[in-house]
Short mmCIF file of C-alpha atoms in Angstrom, two decimals:
data_model
loop_
_atom_site.label_atom_id
_atom_site.label_comp_id
_atom_site.label_asym_id
_atom_site.label_seq_id
_atom_site.Cartn_x
_atom_site.Cartn_y
_atom_site.Cartn_z
CA MET H 100 0.00 0.00 0.00
CA ASP H 101 1.28 3.44 -0.91
CA ILE H 102 1.72 6.09 1.78
CA LYS H 103 1.10 9.75 1.00
CA VAL H 104 1.74 12.44 3.61
CA GLN H 105 0.94 16.02 2.69
CA LEU H 106 1.56 18.92 5.11
CA ASN H 107 0.50 22.23 3.60
CA PHE H 108 -0.08 24.65 6.48
CA ASN H 109 2.92 26.56 7.83
CA ASN H 110 1.18 29.67 9.10
CA GLY H 111 2.02 30.48 12.72
CA PHE H 112 3.59 27.29 14.04
CA GLN H 113 5.92 25.72 11.47
CA TRP H 114 6.28 22.08 10.58
CA THR H 115 9.77 20.85 11.42
CA LYS H 116 10.86 17.85 9.38
CA GLN H 117 13.82 15.55 9.90
CA GLN H 118 14.16 12.41 7.83
CA ASP H 119 10.79 10.62 8.28
CA THR H 120 9.59 12.68 11.25
CA ALA H 121 7.48 15.86 11.26
CA VAL H 122 6.40 17.85 14.30
CA LYS H 123 4.51 21.06 14.86
CA GLY H 124 3.94 22.99 18.10
CA TYR H 125 5.69 22.60 21.45
CA ALA H 126 5.57 20.61 24.68
CA PHE H 127 6.98 20.60 28.20
CA ASP H 128 8.08 17.33 29.78
CA ASN H 129 7.37 16.40 33.40
CA LYS H 130 10.59 18.14 34.47
CA GLY H 131 9.52 21.46 32.95
CA ILE H 132 11.90 21.32 29.97
CA LEU H 133 10.49 22.98 26.85
CA TYR H 134 10.75 21.15 23.51
CA ARG H 135 9.94 22.58 20.09
CA ASN H 136 11.17 22.21 16.51
CA GLU H 137 14.20 19.88 16.43
CA GLY H 138 13.96 19.45 20.18
CA LEU H 139 10.42 18.12 19.87
CA ILE H 140 11.61 15.65 17.23
CA GLN H 141 14.29 14.42 19.63
CA PHE H 142 11.70 14.10 22.40
CA PHE H 143 9.72 11.59 20.31
CA SER H 144 12.50 10.04 18.20
CA ALA H 145 13.35 7.12 20.51
CA VAL H 146 9.87 5.61 20.07
CA ASP H 147 9.79 2.09 18.61
CA ASN H 148 6.49 0.65 19.81
CA VAL H 149 3.00 1.61 20.98
CA ASN H 150 3.86 1.60 24.70
CA GLU H 151 6.83 3.90 24.24
CA PHE H 152 4.75 6.29 22.13
CA LEU H 153 2.01 6.24 24.75
CA GLU H 154 4.52 7.06 27.50
CA LYS H 155 5.87 10.02 25.55
CA LEU H 156 2.38 11.38 24.89
CA ASN H 157 1.41 11.09 28.55
CA ASN H 158 4.51 13.10 29.50
CA ALA H 159 3.99 15.84 26.90
CA ASN H 160 2.31 19.01 28.21
CA GLY H 161 1.65 21.33 25.31
CA PHE H 162 0.07 21.73 21.90
CA PHE H 163 1.44 19.69 19.05
CA SER H 164 1.01 17.17 16.27
CA ILE H 165 3.57 14.45 15.56
CA ILE H 166 4.14 12.15 12.58
CA LEU H 167 6.84 9.57 13.22
CA GLU H 168 7.66 7.00 10.55
CA LYS H 169 9.67 3.92 11.48
CA LYS H 170 10.73 0.92 9.42
CA GLU H 171 7.54 -1.05 10.06
CA LYS H 172 5.08 1.46 11.51
CA ILE H 173 3.91 5.05 11.32
CA PHE H 174 3.00 6.73 14.64
CA VAL H 175 0.72 9.79 14.45
CA ALA H 176 -0.76 11.85 17.30
CA VAL H 177 -2.52 15.07 18.19
CA ASP H 178 -2.52 16.65 21.64
CA ARG H 179 -5.25 16.60 24.30
CA LEU H 180 -7.12 19.37 22.51
CA ARG H 181 -6.66 18.44 18.84
CA SER H 182 -5.21 21.93 18.51
CA ILE H 183 -3.35 21.06 15.29
CA PRO H 184 -5.79 18.79 13.39
CA LEU H 185 -4.77 15.84 11.25
CA PHE H 186 -6.94 13.98 8.75
CA TYR H 187 -6.49 10.52 7.28
CA SER H 188 -8.02 8.05 4.86
CA ILE H 189 -7.39 4.60 3.42
CA SER H 190 -8.59 4.58 -0.15
CA ASN H 191 -7.50 3.22 -3.53
CA GLU H 192 -4.77 1.09 -1.95
CA CYS H 193 -3.23 4.16 -0.35
CA PHE H 194 -2.89 5.52 3.20
CA TYR H 195 -3.32 9.31 3.16
CA LEU H 196 -2.33 11.63 6.00
CA THR H 197 -2.59 15.43 5.96
CA ASP H 198 -3.26 18.65 7.85
CA ASP H 199 -5.23 19.95 4.84
CA SER H 200 -8.66 18.35 4.61
CA TYR H 201 -9.40 20.07 1.29
CA TRP H 202 -6.27 18.57 -0.26
CA LEU H 203 -7.54 15.13 0.72
CA LYS H 204 -11.04 15.92 -0.55
CA GLU H 205 -9.61 16.83 -3.95
CA LYS H 206 -7.21 13.90 -3.98
CA LEU H 207 -10.08 11.46 -3.48
CA ASN H 208 -12.33 13.42 -5.86
CA LEU H 209 -15.14 13.56 -3.32
CA LYS H 210 -18.42 15.19 -4.31
CA GLU H 211 -21.12 14.11 -1.87
CA PHE H 212 -21.44 14.73 1.83
CA ASP H 213 -22.29 12.01 4.27
CA LYS H 214 -25.97 12.77 5.02
CA LEU H 215 -25.85 12.28 8.79
CA SER H 216 -22.64 14.29 9.14
CA LYS H 217 -24.11 17.10 7.06
CA ASN H 218 -27.18 17.34 9.29
CA GLU H 219 -25.04 17.20 12.42
CA PHE H 220 -22.83 19.97 11.10
CA LEU H 221 -25.86 22.15 10.40
CA LEU H 222 -27.11 21.69 13.96
CA THR H 223 -23.83 21.99 15.89
CA GLY H 224 -21.19 23.59 13.68
CA TYR H 225 -18.97 20.49 13.74
CA VAL H 226 -19.04 16.76 13.06
CA THR H 227 -18.70 14.46 16.08
CA GLY H 228 -16.52 11.42 16.57
CA LYS H 229 -13.85 10.60 14.03
CA ASP H 230 -16.15 11.58 11.16
CA THR H 231 -16.06 14.56 8.82
CA LEU H 232 -18.52 15.79 6.20
CA PHE H 233 -17.15 13.11 3.89
CA ALA H 234 -17.47 9.47 4.92
CA GLU H 235 -14.10 8.65 3.33
CA ILE H 236 -12.15 11.19 5.43
CA LYS H 237 -11.55 10.72 9.16
CA GLN H 238 -9.94 12.93 11.79
CA LEU H 239 -7.85 12.19 14.84
CA GLN H 240 -9.78 13.28 17.91
CA ALA H 241 -8.38 15.00 20.98
CA GLY H 242 -6.20 12.69 23.04
CA GLU H 243 -5.85 10.12 20.24
CA PHE H 244 -3.01 8.58 18.27
CA LEU H 245 -2.92 6.12 15.40
CA VAL H 246 -0.47 3.45 14.37
CA PHE H 247 -0.28 2.28 10.77
CA ASP H 248 1.41 -1.07 10.25
CA LYS H 249 3.14 -0.86 6.87
CA LYS H 250 3.61 -4.62 6.54
CA LYS H 251 0.06 -5.61 7.42
CA ASN H 252 -1.54 -2.47 5.94
CA LYS H 253 -3.48 -2.19 9.19
CA LEU H 254 -4.60 1.01 10.92
CA GLN H 255 -5.28 1.12 14.67
CA VAL H 256 -6.49 4.19 16.60
CA TYR H 257 -5.85 4.49 20.36
CA THR H 258 -7.05 6.89 23.06
CA TYR H 259 -4.34 8.09 25.45
CA PHE H 260 -6.33 10.82 27.26
CA GLU H 261 -9.92 11.62 28.17
CA PHE H 262 -11.16 14.57 30.22
CA ARG H 263 -12.75 12.54 33.00
CA HIS H 264 -13.29 13.27 36.67
CA ASN H 265 -11.93 11.37 39.65
CA GLU H 266 -13.08 13.59 42.47
CA VAL H 267 -11.02 14.03 45.64
CA GLU H 268 -12.39 15.16 49.00
CA LYS H 269 -10.73 18.46 49.96
CA ASP H 270 -11.92 21.52 51.83
CA GLU H 271 -12.43 24.90 50.23
CA LYS H 272 -9.32 26.53 51.70
CA GLU H 273 -7.05 23.77 50.45
CA LEU H 274 -8.61 23.85 46.98
CA ILE H 275 -8.20 27.63 46.70
CA GLU H 276 -4.55 27.49 47.74
CA GLU H 277 -3.86 24.68 45.28
CA MET H 278 -5.65 26.56 42.50
CA ASP H 279 -3.58 29.67 43.04
CA GLN H 280 -0.30 27.74 42.98
CA MET H 281 -1.48 25.82 39.92
CA HIS H 282 -2.23 29.08 38.09
CA ILE H 283 1.25 30.37 38.93
CA ARG H 284 2.93 27.25 37.52
CA VAL H 285 0.77 27.29 34.39
CA MET H 286 1.50 30.96 33.73
CA ARG H 287 5.22 30.51 34.32
CA ARG H 288 5.22 27.82 31.65
CA LEU H 289 3.33 30.21 29.41
CA ILE H 290 5.92 32.95 29.96
CA LYS H 291 8.76 30.52 29.27
CA SER H 292 7.14 29.50 25.99
CA LEU H 293 6.73 33.16 24.95
CA ASN H 294 10.52 33.61 25.01
CA GLY H 295 10.24 37.38 25.39
CA LYS H 296 7.78 37.91 22.53
CA THR H 297 4.71 40.15 22.74
CA ALA H 298 1.62 38.50 24.22
CA VAL H 299 -1.60 39.70 22.56
CA ILE H 300 -4.72 39.04 24.64
CA PRO H 301 -8.26 39.24 23.21
CA LEU H 302 -9.48 40.90 26.40
CA SER H 303 -13.26 40.68 26.76
CA GLY H 304 -15.64 41.32 29.63
CA GLY H 305 -15.31 37.71 30.77
CA TYR H 306 -13.27 36.26 33.59
CA ASP H 307 -10.99 33.96 31.61
CA SER H 308 -9.11 36.49 29.48
CA ARG H 309 -8.88 38.75 32.51
CA LEU H 310 -7.32 35.92 34.52
CA ILE H 311 -4.55 35.62 31.92
CA ALA H 312 -3.91 39.39 31.91
CA VAL H 313 -3.85 39.62 35.70
CA MET H 314 -1.55 36.62 36.13
CA LEU H 315 0.93 37.93 33.53
CA LYS H 316 1.02 41.24 35.40
CA ARG H 317 1.39 39.46 38.73
CA LEU H 318 4.38 37.51 37.40
CA GLY H 319 5.99 40.63 35.94
CA TYR H 320 5.52 40.07 32.20
CA GLU H 321 5.20 43.50 30.60
CA LYS H 322 5.29 42.78 26.84
CA VAL H 323 1.50 42.56 26.63
CA ILE H 324 -1.04 44.15 24.29
CA CYS H 325 -4.77 43.80 24.94
CA PHE H 326 -7.41 44.28 22.29
CA THR H 327 -11.12 44.01 21.76
CA TYR H 328 -13.57 44.81 18.99
CA GLY H 329 -17.20 45.24 18.04
CA LYS H 330 -19.66 48.09 18.04
CA PRO H 331 -18.05 51.22 19.51
CA ARG H 332 -18.76 51.74 23.24
CA ASN H 333 -20.21 48.24 23.77
CA TRP H 334 -20.12 47.12 27.42
CA GLU H 335 -17.43 44.47 26.95
CA ALA H 336 -15.14 47.01 25.32
CA LYS H 337 -15.56 49.36 28.27
CA ILE H 338 -14.57 46.65 30.75
CA SER H 339 -11.66 45.60 28.55
CA GLN H 340 -10.30 49.12 28.30
CA GLN H 341 -10.63 49.75 32.03
CA MET H 342 -8.86 46.49 32.87
CA ALA H 343 -6.00 47.12 30.43
CA SER H 344 -5.57 50.64 31.78
CA TYR H 345 -5.51 49.39 35.38
CA LEU H 346 -2.83 46.84 34.53
CA GLY H 347 -0.82 49.33 32.50
CA TYR H 348 -1.06 47.39 29.26
CA LYS H 349 -1.52 48.89 25.80
CA TRP H 350 -5.12 48.55 24.57
CA ILE H 351 -6.39 48.43 20.99
CA PHE H 352 -9.99 48.67 19.84
CA ILE H 353 -11.09 47.60 16.35
CA PRO H 354 -14.56 48.98 15.48
CA TYR H 355 -16.97 46.65 13.68
CA THR H 356 -19.70 48.09 11.47
CA ARG H 357 -22.33 46.45 9.28
CA LYS H 358 -20.73 47.89 6.14
CA LYS H 359 -17.29 46.57 7.11
CA TRP H 360 -18.71 43.17 7.96
CA TYR H 361 -20.21 42.84 4.52
CA LEU H 362 -16.86 43.61 2.91
CA TRP H 363 -14.91 41.34 5.29
CA TYR H 364 -17.22 38.39 4.92
CA HIS H 365 -17.38 38.52 1.13
CA SER H 366 -13.64 39.05 0.69
CA GLU H 367 -11.28 36.57 -0.98
CA GLU H 368 -9.32 36.49 2.27
CA ASN H 369 -12.34 35.14 4.15
CA LYS H 370 -12.93 32.46 1.52
CA GLU H 371 -9.33 31.33 1.92
CA TYR H 372 -9.64 31.42 5.70
CA ILE H 373 -12.69 29.16 5.65
CA LYS H 374 -10.76 26.57 3.65
CA PHE H 375 -7.71 26.94 5.90
CA ASN H 376 -9.89 26.38 8.93
CA GLY H 377 -10.57 22.80 7.89
CA SER H 378 -14.27 23.35 7.55
CA ILE H 379 -15.14 19.86 6.34
CA SER H 380 -15.28 19.05 10.05
CA SER H 381 -15.60 22.34 11.93
CA LEU H 382 -17.20 25.72 11.32
CA ALA H 383 -14.69 28.54 10.88
CA HIS H 384 -14.81 31.09 13.70
CA ILE H 385 -15.14 34.59 12.32
CA GLN H 386 -15.43 36.74 15.46
CA ASP H 387 -11.71 37.60 15.72
CA PHE H 388 -11.03 37.41 11.99
CA PRO H 389 -11.51 41.11 11.09
CA ALA H 390 -9.77 42.37 14.22
CA VAL H 391 -6.61 40.33 13.64
CA TRP H 392 -6.66 41.29 9.95
CA GLU H 393 -6.91 45.00 10.77
CA MET H 394 -4.17 44.88 13.41
CA LYS H 395 -1.85 43.11 10.98
CA LYS H 396 -2.70 45.44 8.10
CA GLN H 397 -2.23 48.55 10.24
CA ARG H 398 0.92 47.10 11.88
CA LEU H 399 -0.50 47.65 15.35
CA ILE H 400 1.27 44.60 16.77
CA PRO H 401 4.75 43.09 16.18
CA ASP H 402 5.03 40.47 13.44
CA ASP H 403 6.14 37.81 15.94
CA SER H 404 3.28 38.45 18.40
CA ILE H 405 1.67 35.47 20.11
CA PHE H 406 -2.09 35.46 20.72
CA ILE H 407 -3.41 34.16 24.04
CA PRO H 408 -7.22 33.79 24.15
CA GLY H 409 -9.05 32.69 27.30
CA HIS H 410 -10.33 29.36 25.95
CA ALA H 411 -11.76 27.56 27.88
CA GLY H 412 -11.38 28.36 31.53
CA ASP H 413 -15.12 28.51 32.06
CA PHE H 414 -15.60 24.98 30.72
CA VAL H 415 -12.95 23.17 32.77
CA ALA H 416 -14.24 24.98 35.88
CA GLY H 417 -17.74 23.54 35.34
CA SER H 418 -19.79 26.27 33.69
CA HIS H 419 -21.35 23.97 31.09
CA ILE H 420 -22.90 21.48 33.51
CA PRO H 421 -26.70 21.94 33.40
CA THR H 422 -27.69 23.38 36.77
CA TRP H 423 -30.78 21.17 36.99
CA PHE H 424 -28.51 18.12 37.35
CA ILE H 425 -28.03 18.87 41.06
CA GLU H 426 -31.78 18.69 41.66
CA LYS H 427 -31.72 14.95 40.91
CA LYS H 428 -30.06 11.91 42.43
CA TYR H 429 -29.91 10.02 39.15
CA LEU H 430 -30.20 10.73 35.45
CA THR H 431 -31.60 8.19 33.07
CA GLN H 432 -29.79 7.56 29.82
CA GLU H 433 -32.63 9.33 28.03
CA GLU H 434 -32.27 12.44 30.22
CA LEU H 435 -28.51 12.58 29.66
CA LEU H 436 -28.87 12.18 25.91
CA GLN H 437 -31.57 14.84 25.79
CA SER H 438 -29.45 17.27 27.82
CA ILE H 439 -26.65 16.97 25.25
CA LEU H 440 -29.05 17.38 22.34
CA ASN H 441 -30.71 20.42 23.93
CA LYS H 442 -27.40 22.10 24.68
CA HIS H 443 -25.46 21.41 21.51
CA TYR H 444 -27.82 20.45 18.66
CA SER H 445 -29.56 23.78 18.61
CA LEU H 446 -28.53 25.97 15.68
CA TRP H 447 -31.74 25.17 13.79
CA ASN H 448 -35.19 23.85 14.60
CA TRP H 449 -35.13 20.18 13.60
CA ARG H 450 -38.38 18.89 15.14
CA LYS H 451 -39.68 17.66 11.76
CA GLN H 452 -36.59 15.47 11.31
CA GLU H 453 -36.14 14.44 14.92
CA TYR H 454 -37.76 11.01 14.60
CA ILE H 455 -35.19 10.12 11.92
CA LEU H 456 -32.07 11.89 13.19
CA ARG H 457 -32.36 11.52 16.95
CA PRO H 458 -31.70 7.74 17.08
CA LEU H 459 -28.69 8.21 14.81
CA PHE H 460 -27.21 11.05 16.90
CA SER H 461 -27.90 9.11 20.09
CA LYS H 462 -26.05 6.08 18.74
CA LYS H 463 -22.93 8.22 18.25
CA MET H 464 -23.26 9.74 21.72
CA LYS H 465 -23.49 6.34 23.40
CA LYS H 466 -19.95 5.60 22.30
CA ILE H 467 -18.90 8.14 24.95
CA ILE H 468 -21.62 7.93 27.61
CA GLY H 469 -22.08 4.15 27.48
CA ALA H 470 -25.32 2.20 27.58
CA LYS H 471 -26.38 2.30 31.22
CA GLU H 472 -30.03 2.80 32.05
CA LYS H 473 -29.22 5.46 34.66
CA TYR H 474 -26.25 7.31 36.12
CA ASN H 475 -25.66 8.93 39.50
CA ILE H 476 -25.37 12.68 39.29
CA GLU H 477 -21.56 12.84 39.50
CA VAL H 478 -21.15 10.33 36.69
CA ALA H 479 -23.78 12.07 34.57
CA ALA H 480 -21.99 15.43 34.92
CA ASP H 481 -18.66 13.77 34.15
CA LEU H 482 -19.99 12.17 30.97
CA PHE H 483 -21.71 15.39 29.90
CA GLU H 484 -18.42 17.28 30.23
CA CYS H 485 -16.45 14.51 28.53
CA TRP H 486 -18.72 14.72 25.49
CA ASP H 487 -18.49 18.52 25.51
CA TRP H 488 -14.67 18.42 25.72
CA ARG H 489 -14.22 15.89 22.94
CA GLU H 490 -16.70 17.49 20.56
CA ARG H 491 -17.60 21.17 21.04
CA GLN H 492 -14.55 22.38 22.95
CA THR H 493 -11.94 20.81 20.70
CA LYS H 494 -13.65 20.99 17.30
CA PHE H 495 -15.42 24.33 17.65
CA ILE H 496 -14.13 26.52 20.48
CA ALA H 497 -10.42 25.67 20.35
CA ASN H 498 -10.63 25.57 16.57
CA SER H 499 -10.99 29.37 16.67
CA ILE H 500 -7.19 29.61 17.05
CA ARG H 501 -6.97 28.89 13.32
CA VAL H 502 -7.67 32.61 12.75
CA TYR H 503 -4.35 33.59 14.37
CA GLU H 504 -2.47 31.01 12.33
CA PHE H 505 -4.14 32.20 9.13
CA TRP H 506 -2.63 35.65 9.62
CA GLY H 507 0.77 34.16 10.47
CA TYR H 508 0.78 34.26 14.28
CA GLU H 509 1.43 31.64 16.92
CA TRP H 510 -0.97 31.19 19.83
CA ARG H 511 -1.04 29.78 23.35
CA LEU H 512 -3.90 28.21 25.32
CA PRO H 513 -2.76 28.29 28.97
CA LEU H 514 -6.22 27.47 30.34
CA TRP H 515 -5.93 24.10 28.58
CA ASP H 516 -2.56 23.32 30.17
CA ASN H 517 -2.40 19.67 31.31
CA GLU H 518 -2.10 20.70 34.94
CA MET H 519 -5.17 22.92 34.66
CA MET H 520 -7.23 20.02 33.31
CA GLU H 521 -5.89 17.60 35.92
CA TYR H 522 -6.65 20.02 38.76
CA TRP H 523 -10.30 20.44 37.76
CA SER H 524 -10.70 16.73 37.10
CA LYS H 525 -10.31 16.17 40.85
CA VAL H 526 -12.71 18.91 42.04
CA LYS H 527 -16.06 17.71 43.33
CA LEU H 528 -19.26 18.47 41.47
CA ASN H 529 -20.69 20.84 44.07
CA TYR H 530 -17.67 23.10 43.56
CA ARG H 531 -17.83 22.90 39.75
CA ILE H 532 -21.53 23.50 39.22
CA LYS H 533 -22.08 27.18 38.30
CA ARG H 534 -18.27 27.58 38.60
CA ASN H 535 -18.73 27.91 42.36
CA LEU H 536 -15.11 27.26 43.34
CA TYR H 537 -13.69 29.47 40.62
CA PHE H 538 -15.80 32.44 41.69
CA ILE H 539 -14.78 31.90 45.31
CA TYR H 540 -11.17 32.01 44.12
CA VAL H 541 -11.84 35.21 42.18
CA LYS H 542 -13.33 36.94 45.22
CA LYS H 543 -10.50 35.89 47.52
CA THR H 544 -7.45 36.31 45.31
CA GLN H 545 -8.40 38.42 42.30
CA ASP H 546 -10.29 41.44 43.67
CA ILE H 547 -9.30 43.35 40.54
CA PHE H 548 -11.87 41.29 38.65
CA LEU H 549 -14.70 42.62 40.73
CA LYS H 550 -13.79 46.26 40.21
CA TYR H 551 -14.93 46.22 36.61
CA GLU H 552 -18.20 44.31 36.66
CA THR H 553 -20.76 45.85 34.34
CA ASP H 554 -24.34 46.73 35.11
CA LYS H 555 -26.35 44.06 33.30
CA LYS H 556 -29.79 45.41 34.16
CA ASN H 557 -30.68 45.85 30.51
CA ILE H 558 -33.61 44.55 28.52
CA ARG H 559 -32.22 41.02 28.35
CA TYR H 560 -31.77 40.95 32.12
CA LEU H 561 -35.36 42.03 32.66
CA LEU H 562 -36.47 39.57 30.05
CA ASN H 563 -34.85 36.63 31.86
CA LYS H 564 -35.34 37.66 35.49
CA LYS H 565 -38.33 39.93 35.86
CA ILE H 566 -40.97 39.13 33.30
CA LYS H 567 -42.80 35.90 34.07
CA ALA H 568 -45.47 35.71 31.40
CA LYS H 569 -44.42 32.98 28.96
CA TYR H 570 -45.80 34.50 25.78
CA VAL H 571 -44.68 38.02 26.65
CA ARG H 572 -41.15 36.67 27.09
CA LYS H 573 -41.37 34.91 23.75
CA VAL H 574 -42.54 38.04 21.90
CA LEU H 575 -39.94 40.23 23.56
CA ALA H 576 -37.24 37.67 22.78
CA MET H 577 -38.22 37.74 19.11
CA LEU H 578 -38.16 41.54 19.11
CA MET H 579 -34.73 41.53 20.71
CA LYS H 580 -33.50 39.11 18.06
CA LEU H 581 -34.90 41.34 15.34
CA LYS H 582 -33.23 44.33 16.94
CA ASP H 583 -29.94 42.40 16.97
CA TYR H 584 -29.82 42.57 13.19
CA TYR H 585 -29.03 46.28 13.53
CA THR H 586 -27.62 46.69 17.05
CA HIS H 587 -25.66 43.52 17.96
CA PRO H 588 -22.25 44.41 19.50
CA MET H 589 -20.49 42.42 16.75
CA GLN H 590 -22.60 44.00 13.96
CA TRP H 591 -22.32 40.77 11.97
CA TYR H 592 -25.88 39.82 11.00
CA VAL H 593 -25.56 41.83 7.80
CA MET H 594 -23.93 38.67 6.46
CA THR H 595 -27.41 37.29 5.89
CA ASN H 596 -30.51 38.68 4.24
CA LEU H 597 -32.93 40.56 6.58
CA ILE H 598 -35.96 38.66 5.26
CA LYS H 599 -34.27 35.29 5.82
CA TYR H 600 -33.20 36.45 9.25
CA PHE H 601 -36.75 37.46 10.19
CA ILE H 602 -38.23 34.18 8.94
CA SER H 603 -35.65 32.28 10.97
CA ILE H 604 -36.38 34.01 14.26
CA LEU H 605 -40.05 33.17 13.95
CA ASN H 606 -39.17 29.51 14.53
CA ASN H 607 -35.69 29.38 16.00
CA ASP H 608 -33.54 30.79 18.77
CA ILE H 609 -30.77 31.46 16.29
CA ASN H 610 -27.30 32.96 16.43
CA VAL H 611 -24.83 33.93 13.74
CA ASN H 612 -23.50 30.37 13.46
CA SER H 613 -26.96 29.24 12.34
CA PHE H 614 -26.41 31.11 9.09
CA LEU H 615 -22.71 30.39 8.76
CA VAL H 616 -23.16 26.60 8.76
CA LYS H 617 -25.55 26.87 5.80
CA ASP H 618 -23.15 29.15 3.95
CA ASN H 619 -20.42 26.64 4.58
CA ILE H 620 -22.51 23.83 3.10
CA ARG H 621 -23.54 25.90 0.07
CA ASN H 622 -20.01 27.04 -0.67
CA SER H 623 -18.76 23.46 -0.80
CA LYS H 624 -20.74 22.99 -4.04
CA CYS H 625 -21.55 19.35 -3.45
CA LYS H 626 -24.30 17.67 -5.44
CA ASN H 627 -27.19 15.40 -4.50
CA LEU H 628 -27.34 16.42 -0.86
CA GLN H 629 -30.20 15.59 1.46
CA LYS H 630 -32.72 18.40 1.57
CA ASN H 631 -33.49 20.20 4.82
#
């Protein structure tokens, strides 16, 4: 069987190749030594079998992809977040491996989407499991590696990491102290990896990006630029500016307007970005795209800047666990499945297709949550978060870092550091639900956060908290959605037609991704697709 490896993307992180080995990214070992480029090749080079490869992966704390070809086998892995995606296929007596899903699509001359994957993509913005929009193309998932036996022409995929919880009984004081020390170690590794380069933080009104900014200041790192974007004078921009000013960091604001959005979205650069993003499996994030473009074009940041977004501190701390879980002692399998569907399969109203699609989606979910009839509440929350980590967090949220790479910049994701994930995997459910422990930590150790809280008593606040009448809420919600077309802080709904937008809000609680997934499907120009 022939073997074809094609690595096309060298924006941001660069592929380093040496003989039959290719690596991209960086990693720390368990002694705190940083490996990248040739050093990362040396870190993995002694591998000769599955167990040795597994040991190396378990000791690698960072963001990387590795392709290691030996005499009899090829070892391939992505990190715990799938931050540098790899795609593969066995077709026409050939094993294909690439970072460019469109190259593989063209190589195999693929025309038709897999129907289930297409519908899943339209509802979530990504395709779950190892699947992509094309049945012939697969992807390595977070925490996975594959071994291809060249003699037997056999492919085997292994899991070396899952974000699962093994809760430990500790009191609040001990947990807070451990969290603070953990943050210090994580941020020191971040600083070491920056190697004196400028850190650029997308500083929003949320806690996670502010945590990064505060910790860098606390540890004395001064080469920091903060930026935000959107409609001028939006509330998140105000908080961002105040925080940057308090910390003494340079602050940049990129204004978004409806006219600019139309030009940005329909530009050739955006079309190229969507392809670069690997959108046969994940929807391209566009929120940061214009801001990074403008900063690069206007030379507002150094060419070797490194972007550090706040993904996904809220998730690992427990913010995605449905709060109603704690009202029950057990969840049935049906309740757990429905909670995932309600949370994540929501971009479009699919009630008319539910009787066909639901059993098929549920079958895929059961590969993660198992087939038990009921789960105690801790296990149910653990499985819910495991699904979220493997699917939405890695394939959609973390995939947003592609925008920095597209414009030629490296990135860091300190809130996905191995130690961060391991810390939260041991925290009990009652401290994770509603991010209880994290907010206790904020109040006790990060008072600066509290100084810049915004007044959220706006129409949406009243809508959710004050008005009780069901139909009044529904009408007001629709009116607010209609108003968003003109007043949303990101100003991005101009990307769709106003009439289509209005028709959609009559039946759906939509967001901008609801329209983007359909654009993505249309732009692929595939024939004979299942109608929606």
